Amino acid sequence: MKDKEHNQAKSELPSAQRTLLTAEDLWKQADDGYRYELVKGVIRRMPLAGFEHGILSSKIGSNLNKHIKKHQLGYVCSAGTGFKISQNPDTVRAPDAAFVCQAAIDEQGIPKGYWEGAPDLAVEVIYPSDADTEVDEKVDEWLIAGCEMVWVVNPRREIVEVYRSPEDITVLRGNDILDGGDVIEGFQCQVRDLFV
């Protein structure tokens, strides 16, 4: 009984008494075959993406990259690229695809480690195991960190939710056109084409 009470008390320690990790700690984490994000100083382990998820993330990234490279708008990052979006405590998130504009690259350069700040566009492809609250949390964090647009791609419902703010949300499906607006000028694709 004492062990149970001790473990329960230990898990309920105030966050100030727990050791919080930094982005540098996450960077030094040994590769054990899992993906990790750091949320307010606490590491979260995630399973590797499934095959369908990988195809969809790759298709989105590839479509974006063709357009962005052709027009020299910046860079597209693939799944697993870390963005340090807050500090003290640190948060490092990794979207399934991301776009950083050329002006930001010119200002910061291309770091070896995590990008400091949010991308201009973050793309989150929903995992079958993702809870709605987890997805909402990520979207909120991206927007608070300065991301101009977030695409949440739902393969089960074959829709894309486009967030410009927590209140400015557009749901696209089927023949609707997903476009980059003023974030990725000229980019367009039909939503249904993402899911074939």
PDB file of C-alpha atoms in Angstrom:
ATOM      1  CA  MET A   1       0.000   0.000   0.000  1.00  0.00           C
ATOM      2  CA  LYS A   2       2.840   2.384   0.844  1.00  0.00           C
ATOM      3  CA  ASP A   3       4.445   1.834  -2.594  1.00  0.00           C
ATOM      4  CA  LYS A   4       1.148   2.610  -4.307  1.00  0.00           C
ATOM      5  CA  GLU A   5       0.724   5.810  -2.280  1.00  0.00           C
ATOM      6  CA  HIS A   6       4.348   6.793  -2.946  1.00  0.00           C
ATOM      7  CA  ASN A   7       3.964   6.273  -6.723  1.00  0.00           C
ATOM      8  CA  GLN A   8       0.707   8.214  -6.766  1.00  0.00           C
ATOM      9  CA  ALA A   9       2.278  11.105  -4.836  1.00  0.00           C
ATOM     10  CA  LYS A  10       5.306  11.037  -7.132  1.00  0.00           C
ATOM     11  CA  SER A  11       3.154  11.345 -10.287  1.00  0.00           C
ATOM     12  CA  GLU A  12       1.281  14.276  -8.752  1.00  0.00           C
ATOM     13  CA  LEU A  13       4.350  16.414  -8.013  1.00  0.00           C
ATOM     14  CA  PRO A  14       3.855  20.018  -9.058  1.00  0.00           C
ATOM     15  CA  SER A  15       5.504  20.689 -12.418  1.00  0.00           C
ATOM     16  CA  ALA A  16       7.947  23.091 -10.745  1.00  0.00           C
ATOM     17  CA  GLN A  17       9.377  20.140  -8.772  1.00  0.00           C
ATOM     18  CA  ARG A  18       9.830  17.908 -11.840  1.00  0.00           C
ATOM     19  CA  THR A  19      12.950  18.129 -13.952  1.00  0.00           C
ATOM     20  CA  LEU A  20      11.986  19.774 -17.217  1.00  0.00           C
ATOM     21  CA  LEU A  21      14.009  19.003 -20.314  1.00  0.00           C
ATOM     22  CA  THR A  22      15.245  21.479 -22.899  1.00  0.00           C
ATOM     23  CA  ALA A  23      15.348  21.447 -26.689  1.00  0.00           C
ATOM     24  CA  GLU A  24      19.055  20.618 -26.366  1.00  0.00           C
ATOM     25  CA  ASP A  25      18.204  17.549 -24.247  1.00  0.00           C
ATOM     26  CA  LEU A  26      15.769  16.404 -26.927  1.00  0.00           C
ATOM     27  CA  TRP A  27      18.402  16.950 -29.631  1.00  0.00           C
ATOM     28  CA  LYS A  28      20.820  14.674 -27.742  1.00  0.00           C
ATOM     29  CA  GLN A  29      18.190  11.935 -27.279  1.00  0.00           C
ATOM     30  CA  ALA A  30      19.441   8.572 -28.563  1.00  0.00           C
ATOM     31  CA  ASP A  31      17.688   7.229 -31.663  1.00  0.00           C
ATOM     32  CA  ASP A  32      15.586   4.280 -30.502  1.00  0.00           C
ATOM     33  CA  GLY A  33      13.198   4.029 -33.452  1.00  0.00           C
ATOM     34  CA  TYR A  34      10.487   6.296 -32.028  1.00  0.00           C
ATOM     35  CA  ARG A  35       9.605   9.910 -32.760  1.00  0.00           C
ATOM     36  CA  TYR A  36       9.649  12.428 -29.939  1.00  0.00           C
ATOM     37  CA  GLU A  37       8.318  15.899 -29.332  1.00  0.00           C
ATOM     38  CA  LEU A  38       8.980  18.117 -26.336  1.00  0.00           C
ATOM     39  CA  VAL A  39       5.905  19.805 -24.859  1.00  0.00           C
ATOM     40  CA  LYS A  40       6.541  22.367 -22.112  1.00  0.00           C
ATOM     41  CA  GLY A  41       9.707  20.541 -21.082  1.00  0.00           C
ATOM     42  CA  VAL A  42       8.175  17.047 -21.074  1.00  0.00           C
ATOM     43  CA  ILE A  43       9.091  14.460 -23.724  1.00  0.00           C
ATOM     44  CA  ARG A  44       6.247  12.767 -25.568  1.00  0.00           C
ATOM     45  CA  ARG A  45       6.981   9.546 -27.425  1.00  0.00           C
ATOM     46  CA  MET A  46       4.999   8.798 -30.565  1.00  0.00           C
ATOM     47  CA  PRO A  47       4.844   5.654 -32.681  1.00  0.00           C
ATOM     48  CA  LEU A  48       6.339   5.641 -36.140  1.00  0.00           C
ATOM     49  CA  ALA A  49       3.865   6.636 -38.845  1.00  0.00           C
ATOM     50  CA  GLY A  50       1.878   3.958 -40.643  1.00  0.00           C
ATOM     51  CA  PHE A  51       2.204   3.388 -44.376  1.00  0.00           C
ATOM     52  CA  GLU A  52      -0.964   5.311 -45.369  1.00  0.00           C
ATOM     53  CA  HIS A  53       0.098   8.216 -43.175  1.00  0.00           C
ATOM     54  CA  GLY A  54       3.561   8.224 -44.771  1.00  0.00           C
ATOM     55  CA  ILE A  55       2.165   8.228 -48.315  1.00  0.00           C
ATOM     56  CA  LEU A  56      -0.201  11.101 -47.551  1.00  0.00           C
ATOM     57  CA  SER A  57       2.480  13.185 -45.801  1.00  0.00           C
ATOM     58  CA  SER A  58       4.877  12.565 -48.686  1.00  0.00           C
ATOM     59  CA  LYS A  59       2.265  13.472 -51.307  1.00  0.00           C
ATOM     60  CA  ILE A  60       1.480  16.773 -49.580  1.00  0.00           C
ATOM     61  CA  GLY A  61       5.150  17.611 -49.112  1.00  0.00           C
ATOM     62  CA  SER A  62       5.954  16.695 -52.727  1.00  0.00           C
ATOM     63  CA  ASN A  63       3.114  18.834 -54.143  1.00  0.00           C
ATOM     64  CA  LEU A  64       4.207  21.769 -52.002  1.00  0.00           C
ATOM     65  CA  ASN A  65       7.880  21.317 -52.848  1.00  0.00           C
ATOM     66  CA  LYS A  66       7.314  21.350 -56.628  1.00  0.00           C
ATOM     67  CA  HIS A  67       5.511  24.677 -56.440  1.00  0.00           C
ATOM     68  CA  ILE A  68       7.796  26.272 -53.850  1.00  0.00           C
ATOM     69  CA  LYS A  69      10.994  25.220 -55.613  1.00  0.00           C
ATOM     70  CA  LYS A  70       9.724  26.389 -59.016  1.00  0.00           C
ATOM     71  CA  HIS A  71       8.894  29.843 -57.638  1.00  0.00           C
ATOM     72  CA  GLN A  72      11.816  30.027 -55.160  1.00  0.00           C
ATOM     73  CA  LEU A  73       9.487  30.760 -52.252  1.00  0.00           C
ATOM     74  CA  GLY A  74      11.492  29.014 -49.514  1.00  0.00           C
ATOM     75  CA  TYR A  75      11.781  25.430 -48.252  1.00  0.00           C
ATOM     76  CA  VAL A  76       9.498  22.506 -47.467  1.00  0.00           C
ATOM     77  CA  CYS A  77      10.465  20.266 -44.548  1.00  0.00           C
ATOM     78  CA  SER A  78       9.434  16.646 -44.271  1.00  0.00           C
ATOM     79  CA  ALA A  79       7.851  14.837 -41.333  1.00  0.00           C
ATOM     80  CA  GLY A  80       9.933  14.771 -38.187  1.00  0.00           C
ATOM     81  CA  THR A  81      11.604  18.180 -38.626  1.00  0.00           C
ATOM     82  CA  GLY A  82      11.685  19.917 -35.259  1.00  0.00           C
ATOM     83  CA  PHE A  83      10.527  23.479 -34.655  1.00  0.00           C
ATOM     84  CA  LYS A  84      11.294  25.069 -31.283  1.00  0.00           C
ATOM     85  CA  ILE A  85       8.143  27.090 -30.769  1.00  0.00           C
ATOM     86  CA  SER A  86       8.492  28.153 -27.130  1.00  0.00           C
ATOM     87  CA  GLN A  87      11.081  28.218 -24.384  1.00  0.00           C
ATOM     88  CA  ASN A  88      11.333  28.162 -20.585  1.00  0.00           C
ATOM     89  CA  PRO A  89       9.911  25.524 -20.641  1.00  0.00           C
ATOM     90  CA  ASP A  90      10.852  24.452 -24.170  1.00  0.00           C
ATOM     91  CA  THR A  91       8.412  23.048 -26.708  1.00  0.00           C
ATOM     92  CA  VAL A  92       9.660  21.367 -29.884  1.00  0.00           C
ATOM     93  CA  ARG A  93       6.987  20.131 -32.282  1.00  0.00           C
ATOM     94  CA  ALA A  94       7.405  18.195 -35.542  1.00  0.00           C
ATOM     95  CA  PRO A  95       4.623  18.542 -38.132  1.00  0.00           C
ATOM     96  CA  ASP A  96       4.074  16.073 -40.971  1.00  0.00           C
ATOM     97  CA  ALA A  97       5.130  18.747 -43.461  1.00  0.00           C
ATOM     98  CA  ALA A  98       6.059  22.400 -43.108  1.00  0.00           C
ATOM     99  CA  PHE A  99       6.922  25.446 -45.193  1.00  0.00           C
ATOM    100  CA  VAL A 100       9.361  28.206 -44.223  1.00  0.00           C
ATOM    101  CA  CYS A 101       9.468  31.271 -46.482  1.00  0.00           C
ATOM    102  CA  GLN A 102      12.658  32.507 -48.113  1.00  0.00           C
ATOM    103  CA  ALA A 103      12.681  35.778 -46.142  1.00  0.00           C
ATOM    104  CA  ALA A 104      12.859  33.826 -42.863  1.00  0.00           C
ATOM    105  CA  ILE A 105      15.610  31.576 -44.283  1.00  0.00           C
ATOM    106  CA  ASP A 106      17.572  34.685 -45.346  1.00  0.00           C
ATOM    107  CA  GLU A 107      17.231  36.073 -41.822  1.00  0.00           C
ATOM    108  CA  GLN A 108      18.011  32.903 -39.796  1.00  0.00           C
ATOM    109  CA  GLY A 109      19.990  30.779 -42.232  1.00  0.00           C
ATOM    110  CA  ILE A 110      19.605  27.003 -42.277  1.00  0.00           C
ATOM    111  CA  PRO A 111      20.315  25.646 -38.786  1.00  0.00           C
ATOM    112  CA  LYS A 112      21.804  22.210 -38.123  1.00  0.00           C
ATOM    113  CA  GLY A 113      19.408  21.791 -35.203  1.00  0.00           C
ATOM    114  CA  TYR A 114      15.787  22.797 -34.710  1.00  0.00           C
ATOM    115  CA  TRP A 115      14.276  25.825 -36.422  1.00  0.00           C
ATOM    116  CA  GLU A 116      13.729  28.648 -33.928  1.00  0.00           C
ATOM    117  CA  GLY A 117      10.059  29.561 -34.155  1.00  0.00           C
ATOM    118  CA  ALA A 118       7.086  28.315 -36.110  1.00  0.00           C
ATOM    119  CA  PRO A 119       6.995  27.545 -39.829  1.00  0.00           C
ATOM    120  CA  ASP A 120       4.777  29.689 -42.036  1.00  0.00           C
ATOM    121  CA  LEU A 121       2.657  26.596 -42.760  1.00  0.00           C
ATOM    122  CA  ALA A 122       2.377  23.472 -40.593  1.00  0.00           C
ATOM    123  CA  VAL A 123       0.635  20.355 -41.895  1.00  0.00           C
ATOM    124  CA  GLU A 124      -0.703  17.787 -39.447  1.00  0.00           C
ATOM    125  CA  VAL A 125      -1.963  14.472 -40.819  1.00  0.00           C
ATOM    126  CA  ILE A 126      -4.229  12.809 -38.262  1.00  0.00           C
ATOM    127  CA  TYR A 127      -3.066   9.404 -36.975  1.00  0.00           C
ATOM    128  CA  PRO A 128      -5.765   6.789 -36.331  1.00  0.00           C
ATOM    129  CA  SER A 129      -4.786   6.956 -32.629  1.00  0.00           C
ATOM    130  CA  ASP A 130      -4.891  10.779 -32.362  1.00  0.00           C
ATOM    131  CA  ALA A 131      -7.467  12.168 -29.956  1.00  0.00           C
ATOM    132  CA  ASP A 132      -9.251  15.366 -31.008  1.00  0.00           C
ATOM    133  CA  THR A 133      -7.765  17.139 -27.993  1.00  0.00           C
ATOM    134  CA  GLU A 134      -4.205  16.277 -29.120  1.00  0.00           C
ATOM    135  CA  VAL A 135      -4.825  17.698 -32.594  1.00  0.00           C
ATOM    136  CA  ASP A 136      -6.478  20.823 -31.149  1.00  0.00           C
ATOM    137  CA  GLU A 137      -3.518  21.296 -28.800  1.00  0.00           C
ATOM    138  CA  LYS A 138      -1.047  21.150 -31.702  1.00  0.00           C
ATOM    139  CA  VAL A 139      -3.066  23.572 -33.831  1.00  0.00           C
ATOM    140  CA  ASP A 140      -3.311  26.046 -30.936  1.00  0.00           C
ATOM    141  CA  GLU A 141       0.433  25.804 -30.274  1.00  0.00           C
ATOM    142  CA  TRP A 142       1.314  26.383 -33.937  1.00  0.00           C
ATOM    143  CA  LEU A 143      -0.942  29.432 -34.171  1.00  0.00           C
ATOM    144  CA  ILE A 144       0.215  30.930 -30.849  1.00  0.00           C
ATOM    145  CA  ALA A 145       3.840  30.464 -31.963  1.00  0.00           C
ATOM    146  CA  GLY A 146       3.180  32.546 -35.092  1.00  0.00           C
ATOM    147  CA  CYS A 147       2.322  29.974 -37.748  1.00  0.00           C
ATOM    148  CA  GLU A 148       0.282  31.777 -40.408  1.00  0.00           C
ATOM    149  CA  MET A 149      -1.664  28.718 -41.529  1.00  0.00           C
ATOM    150  CA  VAL A 150      -2.201  25.143 -40.330  1.00  0.00           C
ATOM    151  CA  TRP A 151      -3.648  22.346 -42.457  1.00  0.00           C
ATOM    152  CA  VAL A 152      -5.155  19.407 -40.566  1.00  0.00           C
ATOM    153  CA  VAL A 153      -5.540  16.517 -42.982  1.00  0.00           C
ATOM    154  CA  ASN A 154      -8.019  13.816 -41.970  1.00  0.00           C
ATOM    155  CA  PRO A 155      -7.634  10.660 -44.106  1.00  0.00           C
ATOM    156  CA  ARG A 156     -10.635   8.903 -42.521  1.00  0.00           C
ATOM    157  CA  ARG A 157     -13.053  11.691 -43.469  1.00  0.00           C
ATOM    158  CA  GLU A 158     -11.054  12.817 -46.525  1.00  0.00           C
ATOM    159  CA  ILE A 159     -11.166  16.454 -45.478  1.00  0.00           C
ATOM    160  CA  VAL A 160      -8.658  19.228 -44.864  1.00  0.00           C
ATOM    161  CA  GLU A 161      -9.288  21.814 -42.163  1.00  0.00           C
ATOM    162  CA  VAL A 162      -7.490  25.091 -42.843  1.00  0.00           C
ATOM    163  CA  TYR A 163      -6.760  27.215 -39.766  1.00  0.00           C
ATOM    164  CA  ARG A 164      -5.732  30.886 -39.965  1.00  0.00           C
ATOM    165  CA  SER A 165      -6.670  31.452 -36.315  1.00  0.00           C
ATOM    166  CA  PRO A 166      -8.693  29.507 -33.732  1.00  0.00           C
ATOM    167  CA  GLU A 167     -11.806  31.228 -35.104  1.00  0.00           C
ATOM    168  CA  ASP A 168     -10.934  31.313 -38.814  1.00  0.00           C
ATOM    169  CA  ILE A 169     -11.391  27.688 -39.932  1.00  0.00           C
ATOM    170  CA  THR A 170     -12.349  26.408 -43.386  1.00  0.00           C
ATOM    171  CA  VAL A 171     -13.275  22.769 -44.024  1.00  0.00           C
ATOM    172  CA  LEU A 172     -12.498  21.485 -47.522  1.00  0.00           C
ATOM    173  CA  ARG A 173     -13.469  18.191 -49.163  1.00  0.00           C
ATOM    174  CA  GLY A 174     -13.871  16.489 -52.542  1.00  0.00           C
ATOM    175  CA  ASN A 175     -13.630  18.960 -55.417  1.00  0.00           C
ATOM    176  CA  ASP A 176     -12.785  21.898 -53.156  1.00  0.00           C
ATOM    177  CA  ILE A 177      -9.473  23.612 -53.870  1.00  0.00           C
ATOM    178  CA  LEU A 178      -6.810  23.700 -51.182  1.00  0.00           C
ATOM    179  CA  ASP A 179      -4.692  26.787 -51.766  1.00  0.00           C
ATOM    180  CA  GLY A 180      -1.748  28.481 -50.122  1.00  0.00           C
ATOM    181  CA  GLY A 181      -3.425  31.881 -49.903  1.00  0.00           C
ATOM    182  CA  ASP A 182      -0.912  34.638 -49.206  1.00  0.00           C
ATOM    183  CA  VAL A 183       1.347  32.168 -47.352  1.00  0.00           C
ATOM    184  CA  ILE A 184       2.261  30.135 -50.470  1.00  0.00           C
ATOM    185  CA  GLU A 185       1.153  32.290 -53.364  1.00  0.00           C
ATOM    186  CA  GLY A 186      -0.191  30.418 -56.376  1.00  0.00           C
ATOM    187  CA  PHE A 187      -0.288  26.965 -54.759  1.00  0.00           C
ATOM    188  CA  GLN A 188      -3.462  24.996 -55.437  1.00  0.00           C
ATOM    189  CA  CYS A 189      -4.577  21.380 -55.458  1.00  0.00           C
ATOM    190  CA  GLN A 190      -7.888  19.582 -55.389  1.00  0.00           C
ATOM    191  CA  VAL A 191      -8.586  18.008 -52.008  1.00  0.00           C
ATOM    192  CA  ARG A 192      -9.722  14.676 -53.466  1.00  0.00           C
ATOM    193  CA  ASP A 193      -6.369  14.309 -55.262  1.00  0.00           C
ATOM    194  CA  LEU A 194      -4.597  14.071 -51.906  1.00  0.00           C
ATOM    195  CA  PHE A 195      -6.490  10.938 -50.964  1.00  0.00           C
ATOM    196  CA  VAL A 196      -6.010   8.808 -54.107  1.00  0.00           C
TER     197      VAL A 196
END
